[in-house]
Coordinates of N, CA and C in Angstrom, one line a residue:
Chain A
X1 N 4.5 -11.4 -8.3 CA 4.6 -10.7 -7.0 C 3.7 -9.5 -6.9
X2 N 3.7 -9.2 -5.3 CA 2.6 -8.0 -5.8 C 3.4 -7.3 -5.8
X3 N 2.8 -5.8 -6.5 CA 3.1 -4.5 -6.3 C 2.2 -3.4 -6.0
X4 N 3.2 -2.2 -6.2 CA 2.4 -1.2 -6.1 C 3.0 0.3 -6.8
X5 N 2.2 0.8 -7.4 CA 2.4 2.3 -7.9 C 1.7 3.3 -7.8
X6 N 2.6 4.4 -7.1 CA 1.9 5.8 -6.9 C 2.6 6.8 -7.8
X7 N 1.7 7.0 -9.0 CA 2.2 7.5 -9.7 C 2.7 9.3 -10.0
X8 N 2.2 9.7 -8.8 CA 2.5 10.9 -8.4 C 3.5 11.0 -7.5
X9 N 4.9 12.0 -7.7 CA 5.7 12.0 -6.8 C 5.5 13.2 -5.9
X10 N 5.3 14.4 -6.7 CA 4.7 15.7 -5.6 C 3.2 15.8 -5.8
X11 N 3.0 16.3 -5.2 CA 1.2 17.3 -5.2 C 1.2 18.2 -4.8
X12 N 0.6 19.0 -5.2 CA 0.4 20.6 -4.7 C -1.5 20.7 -5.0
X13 N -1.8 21.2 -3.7 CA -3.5 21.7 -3.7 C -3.2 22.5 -3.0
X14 N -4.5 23.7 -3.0 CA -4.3 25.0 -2.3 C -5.4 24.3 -1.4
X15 N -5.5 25.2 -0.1 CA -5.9 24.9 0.8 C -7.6 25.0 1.1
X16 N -8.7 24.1 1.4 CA -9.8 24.3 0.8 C -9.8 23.3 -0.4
X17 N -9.2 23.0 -1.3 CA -9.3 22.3 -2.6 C -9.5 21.2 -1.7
X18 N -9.7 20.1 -3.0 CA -9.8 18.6 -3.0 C -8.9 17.9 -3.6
X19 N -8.2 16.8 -3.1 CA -7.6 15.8 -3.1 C -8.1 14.7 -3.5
X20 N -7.1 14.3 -4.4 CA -7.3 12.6 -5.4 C -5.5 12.3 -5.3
X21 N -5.1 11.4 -4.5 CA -3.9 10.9 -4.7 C -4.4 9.2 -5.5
X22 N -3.2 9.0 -6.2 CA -3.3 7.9 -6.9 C -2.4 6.7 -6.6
X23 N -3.2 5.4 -6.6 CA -2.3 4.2 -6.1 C -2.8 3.5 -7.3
X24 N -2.2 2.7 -8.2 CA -2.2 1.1 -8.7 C -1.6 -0.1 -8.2
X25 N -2.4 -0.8 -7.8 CA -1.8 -2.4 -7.5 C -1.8 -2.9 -8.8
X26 N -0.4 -4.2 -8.3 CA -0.9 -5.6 -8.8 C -0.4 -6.9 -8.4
X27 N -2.0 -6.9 -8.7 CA -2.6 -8.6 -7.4 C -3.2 -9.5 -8.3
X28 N -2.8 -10.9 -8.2 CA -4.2 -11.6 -9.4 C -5.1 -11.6 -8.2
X29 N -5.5 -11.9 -7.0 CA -6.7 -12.1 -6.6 C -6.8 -10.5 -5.8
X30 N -7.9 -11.1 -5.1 CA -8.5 -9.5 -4.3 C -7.4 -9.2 -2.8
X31 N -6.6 -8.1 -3.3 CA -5.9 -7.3 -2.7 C -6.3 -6.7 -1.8
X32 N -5.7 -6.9 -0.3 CA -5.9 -6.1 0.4 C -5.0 -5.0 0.9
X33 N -5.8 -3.3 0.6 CA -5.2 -2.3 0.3 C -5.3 -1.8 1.4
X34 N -3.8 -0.4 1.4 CA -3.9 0.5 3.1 C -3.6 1.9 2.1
X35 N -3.9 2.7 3.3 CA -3.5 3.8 3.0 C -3.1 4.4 4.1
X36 N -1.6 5.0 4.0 CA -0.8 5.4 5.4 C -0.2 6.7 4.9
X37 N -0.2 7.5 5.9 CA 0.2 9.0 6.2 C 1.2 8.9 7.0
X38 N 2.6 9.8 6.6 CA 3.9 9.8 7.3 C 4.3 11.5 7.4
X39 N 4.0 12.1 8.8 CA 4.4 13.3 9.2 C 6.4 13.4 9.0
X40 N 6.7 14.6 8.8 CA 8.0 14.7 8.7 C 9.0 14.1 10.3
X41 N 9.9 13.0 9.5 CA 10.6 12.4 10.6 C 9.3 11.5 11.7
X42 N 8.6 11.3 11.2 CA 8.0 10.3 11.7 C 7.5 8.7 11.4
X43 N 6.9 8.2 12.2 CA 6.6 6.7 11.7 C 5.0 6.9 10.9
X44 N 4.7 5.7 10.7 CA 3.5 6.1 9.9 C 2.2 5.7 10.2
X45 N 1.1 6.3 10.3 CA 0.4 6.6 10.4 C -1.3 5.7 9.6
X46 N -2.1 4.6 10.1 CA -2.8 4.6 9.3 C -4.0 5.1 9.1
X47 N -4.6 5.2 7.7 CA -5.6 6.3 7.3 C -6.6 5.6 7.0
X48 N -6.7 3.9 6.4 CA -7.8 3.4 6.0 C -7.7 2.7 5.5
X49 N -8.1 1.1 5.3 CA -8.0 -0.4 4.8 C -9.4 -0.7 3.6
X50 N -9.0 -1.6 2.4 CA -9.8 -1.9 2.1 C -9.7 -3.6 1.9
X51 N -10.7 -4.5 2.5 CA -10.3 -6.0 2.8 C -11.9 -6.6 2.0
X52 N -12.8 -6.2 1.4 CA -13.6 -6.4 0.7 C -14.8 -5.9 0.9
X53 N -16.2 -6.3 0.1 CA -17.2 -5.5 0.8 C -17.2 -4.1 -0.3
X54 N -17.9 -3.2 0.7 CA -18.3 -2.1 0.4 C -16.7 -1.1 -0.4
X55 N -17.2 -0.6 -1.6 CA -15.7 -0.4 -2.7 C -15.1 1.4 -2.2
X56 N -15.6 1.7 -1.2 CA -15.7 2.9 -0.7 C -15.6 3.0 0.7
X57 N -14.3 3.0 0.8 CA -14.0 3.3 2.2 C -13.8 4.2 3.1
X58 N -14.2 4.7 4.1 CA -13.6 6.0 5.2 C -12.9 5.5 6.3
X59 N -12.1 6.6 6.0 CA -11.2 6.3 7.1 C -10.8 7.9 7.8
X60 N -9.7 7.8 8.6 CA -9.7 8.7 9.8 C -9.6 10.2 8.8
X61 N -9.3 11.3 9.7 CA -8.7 12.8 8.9 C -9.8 12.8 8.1
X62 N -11.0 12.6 7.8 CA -12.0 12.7 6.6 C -11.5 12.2 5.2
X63 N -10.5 11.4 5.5 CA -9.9 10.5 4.0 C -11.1 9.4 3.5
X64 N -11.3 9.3 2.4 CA -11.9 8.0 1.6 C -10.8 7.7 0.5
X65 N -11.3 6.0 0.5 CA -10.8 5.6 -0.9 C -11.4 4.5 -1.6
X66 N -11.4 5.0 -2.8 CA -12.3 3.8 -3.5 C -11.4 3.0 -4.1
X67 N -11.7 1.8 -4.3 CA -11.2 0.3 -4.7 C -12.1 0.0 -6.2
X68 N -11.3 0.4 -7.3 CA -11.9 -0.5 -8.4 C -10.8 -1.3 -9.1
X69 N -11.8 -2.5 -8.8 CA -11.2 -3.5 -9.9 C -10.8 -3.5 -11.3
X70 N -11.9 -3.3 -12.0 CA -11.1 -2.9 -13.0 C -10.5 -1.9 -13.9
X71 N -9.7 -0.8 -13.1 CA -8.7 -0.3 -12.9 C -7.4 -0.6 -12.0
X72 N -7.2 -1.3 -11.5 CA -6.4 -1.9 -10.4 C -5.8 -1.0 -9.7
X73 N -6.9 0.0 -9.3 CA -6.5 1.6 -8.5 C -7.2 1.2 -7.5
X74 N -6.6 2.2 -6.7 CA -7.4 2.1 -4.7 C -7.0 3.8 -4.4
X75 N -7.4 4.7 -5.0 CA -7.3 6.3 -4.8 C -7.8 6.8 -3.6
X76 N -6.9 7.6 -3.2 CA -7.3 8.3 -2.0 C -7.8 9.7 -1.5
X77 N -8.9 9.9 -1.5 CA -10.0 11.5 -1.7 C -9.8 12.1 -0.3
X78 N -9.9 13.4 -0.4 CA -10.4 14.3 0.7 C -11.2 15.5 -0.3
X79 N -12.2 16.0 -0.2 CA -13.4 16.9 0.1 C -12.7 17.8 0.1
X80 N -11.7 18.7 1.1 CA -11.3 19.9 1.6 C -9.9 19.8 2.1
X81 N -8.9 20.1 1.9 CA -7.8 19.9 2.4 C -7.4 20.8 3.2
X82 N -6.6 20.7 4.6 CA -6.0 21.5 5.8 C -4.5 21.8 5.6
X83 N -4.3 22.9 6.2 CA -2.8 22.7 6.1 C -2.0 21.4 6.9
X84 N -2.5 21.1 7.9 CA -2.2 19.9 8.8 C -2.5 18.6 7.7
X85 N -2.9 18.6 6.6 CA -2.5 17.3 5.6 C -1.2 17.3 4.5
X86 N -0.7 18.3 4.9 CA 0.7 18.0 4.1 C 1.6 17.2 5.0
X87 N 2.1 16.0 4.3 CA 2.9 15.0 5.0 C 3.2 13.8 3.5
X88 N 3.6 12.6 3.8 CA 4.2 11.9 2.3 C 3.1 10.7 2.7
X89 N 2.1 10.3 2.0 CA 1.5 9.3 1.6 C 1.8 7.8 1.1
X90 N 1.6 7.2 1.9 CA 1.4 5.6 1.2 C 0.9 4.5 0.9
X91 N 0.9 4.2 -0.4 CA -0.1 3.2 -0.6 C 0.2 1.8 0.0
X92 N 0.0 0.7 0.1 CA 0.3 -0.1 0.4 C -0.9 -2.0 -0.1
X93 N -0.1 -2.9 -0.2 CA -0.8 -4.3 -0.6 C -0.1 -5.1 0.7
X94 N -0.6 -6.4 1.3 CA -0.6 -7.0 1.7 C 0.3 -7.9 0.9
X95 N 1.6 -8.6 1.3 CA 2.1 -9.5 0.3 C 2.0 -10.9 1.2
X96 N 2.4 -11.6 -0.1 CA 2.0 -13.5 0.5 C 3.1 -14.0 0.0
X97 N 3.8 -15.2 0.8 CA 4.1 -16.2 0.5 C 3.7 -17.8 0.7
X98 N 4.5 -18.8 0.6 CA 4.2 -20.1 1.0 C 3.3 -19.9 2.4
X99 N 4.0 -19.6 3.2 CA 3.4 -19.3 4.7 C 2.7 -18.3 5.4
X100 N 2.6 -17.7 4.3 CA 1.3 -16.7 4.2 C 1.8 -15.1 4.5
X101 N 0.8 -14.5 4.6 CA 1.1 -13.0 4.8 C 2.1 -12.8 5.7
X102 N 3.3 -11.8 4.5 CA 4.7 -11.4 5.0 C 4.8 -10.4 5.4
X103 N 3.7 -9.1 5.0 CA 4.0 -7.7 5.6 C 3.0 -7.2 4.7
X104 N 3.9 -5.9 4.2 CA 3.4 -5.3 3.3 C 4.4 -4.5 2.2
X105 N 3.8 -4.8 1.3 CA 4.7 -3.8 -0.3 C 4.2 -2.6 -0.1
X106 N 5.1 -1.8 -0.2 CA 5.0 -0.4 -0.6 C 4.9 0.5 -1.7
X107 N 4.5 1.3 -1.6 CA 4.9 2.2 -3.1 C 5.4 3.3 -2.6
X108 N 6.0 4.1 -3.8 CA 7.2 4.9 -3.0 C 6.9 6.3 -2.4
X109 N 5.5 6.2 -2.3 CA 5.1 7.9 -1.9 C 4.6 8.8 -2.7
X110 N 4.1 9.6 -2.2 CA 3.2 10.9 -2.8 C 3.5 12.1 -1.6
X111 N 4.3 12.7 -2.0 CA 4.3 14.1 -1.0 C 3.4 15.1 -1.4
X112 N 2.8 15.3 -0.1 CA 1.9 16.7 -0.4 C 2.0 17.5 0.1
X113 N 1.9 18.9 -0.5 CA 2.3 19.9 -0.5 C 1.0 20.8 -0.5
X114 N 0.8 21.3 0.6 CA -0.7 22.5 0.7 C -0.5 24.0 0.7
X115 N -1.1 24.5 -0.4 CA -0.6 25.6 -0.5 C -1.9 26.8 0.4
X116 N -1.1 28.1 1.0 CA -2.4 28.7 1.6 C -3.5 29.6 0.3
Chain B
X1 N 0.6 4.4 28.1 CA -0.1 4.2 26.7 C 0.5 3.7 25.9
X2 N -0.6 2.4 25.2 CA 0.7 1.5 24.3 C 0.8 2.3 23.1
X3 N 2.2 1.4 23.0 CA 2.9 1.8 21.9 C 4.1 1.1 21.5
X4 N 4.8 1.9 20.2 CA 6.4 1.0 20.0 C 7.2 2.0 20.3
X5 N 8.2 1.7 20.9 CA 9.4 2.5 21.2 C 11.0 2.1 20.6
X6 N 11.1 3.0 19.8 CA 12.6 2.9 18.8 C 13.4 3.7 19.5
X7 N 14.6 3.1 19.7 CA 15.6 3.9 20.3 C 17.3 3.2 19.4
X8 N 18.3 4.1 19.6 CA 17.8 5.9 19.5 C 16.8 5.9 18.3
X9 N 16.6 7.9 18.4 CA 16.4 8.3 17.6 C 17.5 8.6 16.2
X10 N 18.3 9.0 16.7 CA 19.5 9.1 16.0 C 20.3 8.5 16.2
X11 N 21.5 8.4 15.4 CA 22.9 6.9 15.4 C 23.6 7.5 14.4
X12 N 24.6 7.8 15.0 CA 26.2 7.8 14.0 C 26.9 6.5 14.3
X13 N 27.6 6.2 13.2 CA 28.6 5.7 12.9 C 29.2 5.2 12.1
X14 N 30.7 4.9 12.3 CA 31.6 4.8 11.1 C 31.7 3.4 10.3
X15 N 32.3 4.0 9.5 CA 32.0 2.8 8.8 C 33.1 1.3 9.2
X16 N 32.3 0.4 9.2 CA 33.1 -1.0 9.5 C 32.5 -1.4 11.6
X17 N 31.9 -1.0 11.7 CA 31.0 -1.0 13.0 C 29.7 -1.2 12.8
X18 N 29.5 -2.1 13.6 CA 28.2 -3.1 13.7 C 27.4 -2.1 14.7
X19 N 26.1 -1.5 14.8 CA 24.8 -0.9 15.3 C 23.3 -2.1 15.6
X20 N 23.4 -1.4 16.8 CA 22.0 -2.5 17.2 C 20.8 -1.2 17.1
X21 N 19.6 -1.2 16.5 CA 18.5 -0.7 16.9 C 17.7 -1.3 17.8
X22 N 16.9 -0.5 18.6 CA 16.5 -1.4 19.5 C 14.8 -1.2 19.2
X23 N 14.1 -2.1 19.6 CA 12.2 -1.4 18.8 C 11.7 -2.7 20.3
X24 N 10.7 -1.7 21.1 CA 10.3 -2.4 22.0 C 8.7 -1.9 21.8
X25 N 7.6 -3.0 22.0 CA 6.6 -2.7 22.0 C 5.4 -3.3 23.1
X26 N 4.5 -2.4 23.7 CA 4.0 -2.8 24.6 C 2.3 -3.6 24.3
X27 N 2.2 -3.4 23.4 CA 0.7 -3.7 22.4 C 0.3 -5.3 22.4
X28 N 1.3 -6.2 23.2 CA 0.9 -7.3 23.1 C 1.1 -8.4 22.2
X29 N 1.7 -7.5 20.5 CA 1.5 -8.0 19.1 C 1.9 -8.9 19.2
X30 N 1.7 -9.9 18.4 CA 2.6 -11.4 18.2 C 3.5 -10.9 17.0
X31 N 3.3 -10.2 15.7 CA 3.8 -10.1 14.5 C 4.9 -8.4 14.5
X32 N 6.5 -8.4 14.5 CA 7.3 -7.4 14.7 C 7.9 -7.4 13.1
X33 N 8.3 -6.3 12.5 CA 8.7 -6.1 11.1 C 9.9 -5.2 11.6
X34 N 10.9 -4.7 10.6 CA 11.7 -3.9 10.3 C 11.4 -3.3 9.0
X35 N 11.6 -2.0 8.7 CA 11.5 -1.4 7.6 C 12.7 -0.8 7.3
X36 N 13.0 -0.5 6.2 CA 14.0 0.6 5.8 C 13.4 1.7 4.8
X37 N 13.7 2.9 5.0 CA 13.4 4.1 4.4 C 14.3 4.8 3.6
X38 N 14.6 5.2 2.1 CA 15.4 6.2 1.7 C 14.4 6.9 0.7
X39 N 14.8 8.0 1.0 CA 14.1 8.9 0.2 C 13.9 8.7 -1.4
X40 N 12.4 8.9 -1.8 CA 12.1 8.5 -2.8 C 11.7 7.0 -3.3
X41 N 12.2 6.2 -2.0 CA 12.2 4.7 -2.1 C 11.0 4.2 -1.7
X42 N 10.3 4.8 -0.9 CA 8.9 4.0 -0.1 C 9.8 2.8 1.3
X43 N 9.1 2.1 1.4 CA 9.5 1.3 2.7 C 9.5 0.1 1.8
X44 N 11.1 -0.5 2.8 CA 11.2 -1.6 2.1 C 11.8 -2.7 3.3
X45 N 11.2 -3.9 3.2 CA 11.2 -5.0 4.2 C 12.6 -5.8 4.5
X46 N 13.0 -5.7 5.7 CA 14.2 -6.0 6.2 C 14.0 -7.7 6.8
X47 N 13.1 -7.4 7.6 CA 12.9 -8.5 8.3 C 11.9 -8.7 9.3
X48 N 11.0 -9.5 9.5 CA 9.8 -9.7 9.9 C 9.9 -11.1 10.7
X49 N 9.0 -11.0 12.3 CA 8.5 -11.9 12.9 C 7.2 -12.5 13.1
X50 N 6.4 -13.5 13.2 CA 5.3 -13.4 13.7 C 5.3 -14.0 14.5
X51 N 6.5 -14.5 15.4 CA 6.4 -15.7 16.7 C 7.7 -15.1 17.1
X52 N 7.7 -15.7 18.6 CA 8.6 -15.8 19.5 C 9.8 -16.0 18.9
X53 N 11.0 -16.3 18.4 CA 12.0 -17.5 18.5 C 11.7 -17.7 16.9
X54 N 11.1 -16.9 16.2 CA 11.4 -17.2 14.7 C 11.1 -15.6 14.1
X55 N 11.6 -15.9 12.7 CA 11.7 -14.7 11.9 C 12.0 -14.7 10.5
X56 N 11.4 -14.1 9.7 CA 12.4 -14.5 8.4 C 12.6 -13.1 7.6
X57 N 13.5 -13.4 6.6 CA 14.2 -12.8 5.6 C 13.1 -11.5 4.8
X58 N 13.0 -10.6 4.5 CA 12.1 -9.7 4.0 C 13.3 -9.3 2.5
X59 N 12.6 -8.3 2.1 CA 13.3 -8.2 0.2 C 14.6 -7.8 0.8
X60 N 15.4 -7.0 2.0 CA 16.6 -6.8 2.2 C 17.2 -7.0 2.9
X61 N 17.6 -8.0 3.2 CA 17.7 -8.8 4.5 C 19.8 -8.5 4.5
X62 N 20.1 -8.4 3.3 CA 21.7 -8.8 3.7 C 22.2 -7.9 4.4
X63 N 23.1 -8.2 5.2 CA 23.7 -6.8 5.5 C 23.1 -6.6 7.4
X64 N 21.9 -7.4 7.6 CA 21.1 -7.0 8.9 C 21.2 -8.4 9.6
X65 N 20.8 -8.6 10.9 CA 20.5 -9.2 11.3 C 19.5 -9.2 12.7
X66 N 18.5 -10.2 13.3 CA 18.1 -9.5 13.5 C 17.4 -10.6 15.0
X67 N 16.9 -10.6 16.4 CA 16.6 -11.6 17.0 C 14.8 -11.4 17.9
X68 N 14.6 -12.4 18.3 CA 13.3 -12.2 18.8 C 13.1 -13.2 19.7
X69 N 13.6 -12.7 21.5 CA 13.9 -13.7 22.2 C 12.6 -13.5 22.9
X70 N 11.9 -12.5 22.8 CA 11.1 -11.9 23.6 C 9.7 -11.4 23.2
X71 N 8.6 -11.4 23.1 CA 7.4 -10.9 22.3 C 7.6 -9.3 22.1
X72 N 7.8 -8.8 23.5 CA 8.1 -7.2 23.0 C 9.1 -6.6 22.4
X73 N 10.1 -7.6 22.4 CA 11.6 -6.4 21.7 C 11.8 -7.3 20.2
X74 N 12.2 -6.4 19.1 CA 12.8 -7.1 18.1 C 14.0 -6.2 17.4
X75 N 15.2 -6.2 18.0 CA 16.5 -5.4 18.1 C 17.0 -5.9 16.5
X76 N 17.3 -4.6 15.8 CA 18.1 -5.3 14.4 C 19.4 -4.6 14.4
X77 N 20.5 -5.7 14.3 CA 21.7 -5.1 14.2 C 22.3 -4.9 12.3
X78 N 22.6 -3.7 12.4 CA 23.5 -3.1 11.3 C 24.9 -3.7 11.3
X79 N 25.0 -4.5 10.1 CA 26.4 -4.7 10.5 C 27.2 -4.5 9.2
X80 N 28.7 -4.2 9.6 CA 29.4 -4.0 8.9 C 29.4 -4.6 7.2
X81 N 28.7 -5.6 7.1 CA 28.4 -6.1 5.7 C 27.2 -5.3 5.0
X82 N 26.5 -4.3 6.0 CA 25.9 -4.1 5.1 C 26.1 -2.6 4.6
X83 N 26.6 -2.6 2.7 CA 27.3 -1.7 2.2 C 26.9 0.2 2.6
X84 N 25.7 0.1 2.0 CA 24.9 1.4 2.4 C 24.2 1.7 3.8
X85 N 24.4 2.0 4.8 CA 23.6 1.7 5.6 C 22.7 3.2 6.3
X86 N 23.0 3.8 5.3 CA 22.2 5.1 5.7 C 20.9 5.3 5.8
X87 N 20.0 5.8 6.6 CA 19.3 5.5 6.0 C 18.0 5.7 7.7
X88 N 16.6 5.9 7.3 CA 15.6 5.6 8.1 C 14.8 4.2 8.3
X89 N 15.3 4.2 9.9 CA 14.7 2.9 10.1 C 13.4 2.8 11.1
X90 N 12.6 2.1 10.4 CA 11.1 1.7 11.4 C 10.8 0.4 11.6
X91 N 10.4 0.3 12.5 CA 9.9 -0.9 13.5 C 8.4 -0.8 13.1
X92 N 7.5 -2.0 13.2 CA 6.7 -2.1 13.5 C 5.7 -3.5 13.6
X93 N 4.4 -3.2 14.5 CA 4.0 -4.6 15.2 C 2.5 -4.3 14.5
X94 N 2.2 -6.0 14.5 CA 0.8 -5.9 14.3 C 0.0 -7.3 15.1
X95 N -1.4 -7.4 14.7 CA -1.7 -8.8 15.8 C -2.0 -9.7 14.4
X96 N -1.7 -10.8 14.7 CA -1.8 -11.9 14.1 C -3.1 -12.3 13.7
X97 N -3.3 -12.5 12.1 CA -4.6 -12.5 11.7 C -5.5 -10.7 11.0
X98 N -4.5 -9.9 11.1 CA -4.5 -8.3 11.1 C -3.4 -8.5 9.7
X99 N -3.5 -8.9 9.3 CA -2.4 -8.4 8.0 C -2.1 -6.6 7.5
X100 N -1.5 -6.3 7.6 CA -1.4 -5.4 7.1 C -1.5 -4.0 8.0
X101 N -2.5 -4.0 9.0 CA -2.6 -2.9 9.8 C -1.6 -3.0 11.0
X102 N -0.4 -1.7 10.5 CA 0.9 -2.3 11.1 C 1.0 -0.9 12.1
X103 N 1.4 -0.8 13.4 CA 1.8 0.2 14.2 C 2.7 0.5 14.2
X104 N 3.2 1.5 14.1 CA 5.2 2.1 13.4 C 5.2 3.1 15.1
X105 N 6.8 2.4 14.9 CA 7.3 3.4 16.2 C 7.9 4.5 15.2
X106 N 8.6 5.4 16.0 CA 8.7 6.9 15.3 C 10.3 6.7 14.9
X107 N 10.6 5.6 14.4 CA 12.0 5.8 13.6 C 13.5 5.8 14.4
X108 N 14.2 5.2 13.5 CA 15.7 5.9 14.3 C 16.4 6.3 12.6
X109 N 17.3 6.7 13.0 CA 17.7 7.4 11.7 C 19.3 7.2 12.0
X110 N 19.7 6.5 10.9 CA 21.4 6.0 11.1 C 22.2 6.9 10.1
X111 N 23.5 7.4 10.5 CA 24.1 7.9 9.7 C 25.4 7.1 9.6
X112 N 25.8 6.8 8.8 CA 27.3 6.1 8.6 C 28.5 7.4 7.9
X113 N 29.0 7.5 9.4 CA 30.3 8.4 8.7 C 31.4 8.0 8.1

């Protein structure tokens, strides 16, 4: 079955720093990965897909994430961090059954926390 | 401007009383999910449609139920069998063939007194 692990449960960056949150899948074939942002008491938000191709993705908010295989990581970078990026992070795989794509597996979050 | 619309936002109630959420969406989607949220848990799959008049079971299905008579609405009722039911709930839709890129309405949030 797939999964997923974010192995950080807080973060703390000061404001200006850079960001590296961390996601592990696992998929035997090529995984398709998300990365979603959840403001407090809200729904969630997506930040950027990786479905094959180029191993470096951009997506919205000036977020990237790179996809390596072999690490079975899909990490998610920012350059500069705002106070408007503190909110809880998630990774996400595409899961399958007989009938094909059922949703998506989660991992349980990364809250971040911007310090001034 | 489209969107998904969950109502309420908030929900009490006691225990041994069945709750309907309601998740309506204007986006067209063929494919509607249910999520469940508890802190520290990440989101976890209740129950999922990708057609009219069908649906199936996601990793926590007991305890819910859930119908899809309509492309825009997919209402999940809370019902008394299900033990815990506290808890943040999200809806959301996607288009068919889109795996994965899912549009979340802004939650209702159940409390069981």
């Amino acid at each position: 079955a797939q999964s997923v692990t974010q192995p950080d449960i807080h973060i703390t960056v000061s404001e200006g720093a850079s960001l590296e949150l961390r996601c592990n899948y696992s998929y035997g074939a090529t995984p398709y990965l998300f990365w979603y942002v959840q403001s407090p008491g809200q729904g969630l938000q997506l930040l950027l897909k990786y479905f094959s191709g180029d191993t470096l993705v951009q997506g919205i908010k000036g977020f990237e994430a790179e996809f390596k295989r072999s690490q079975s990581s899909f990490n998610l970078r920012k350059p500069s961090v705002h106070w408007s990026d503190a909110a809880e992070y998630f990774c996400a795989v595409v899961t399958y059954s007989g009938g094909g794509a059922d949703g998506l597996t989660f991992g349980k979050g990364t809250h971040l926390i911007i310090q001034p | 401007d489209g969107g998904i619309t969950q109502s309420p936002k908030y929900l009490f109630r006691k225990e041994g009383q069945n709750v309907t959420l309601s998740c309506e969406q204007n986006l067209n989607h063929d494919a509607m999910y249910w999520y469940r949220q508890d802190p520290g848990q990440g989101l976890r799959l209740i129950y999922y449609s990708q057609i009219v008049n069908d649906f199936q079971k996601g990793d926590i299905a007991e305890g819910y139920s859930v119908s899809r008579e309509k492309k825009e609405s997919f209402p999940l009722t809370v019902t008394s069998a299900q033990k815990n039911p506290t808890a943040f709930y999200l809806c959301a839709s996607s288009i068919t063939g889109t795996p994965g890129e899912l549009f979340f309405g802004e939650g209702s949030r159940l409390t069981v007194l």
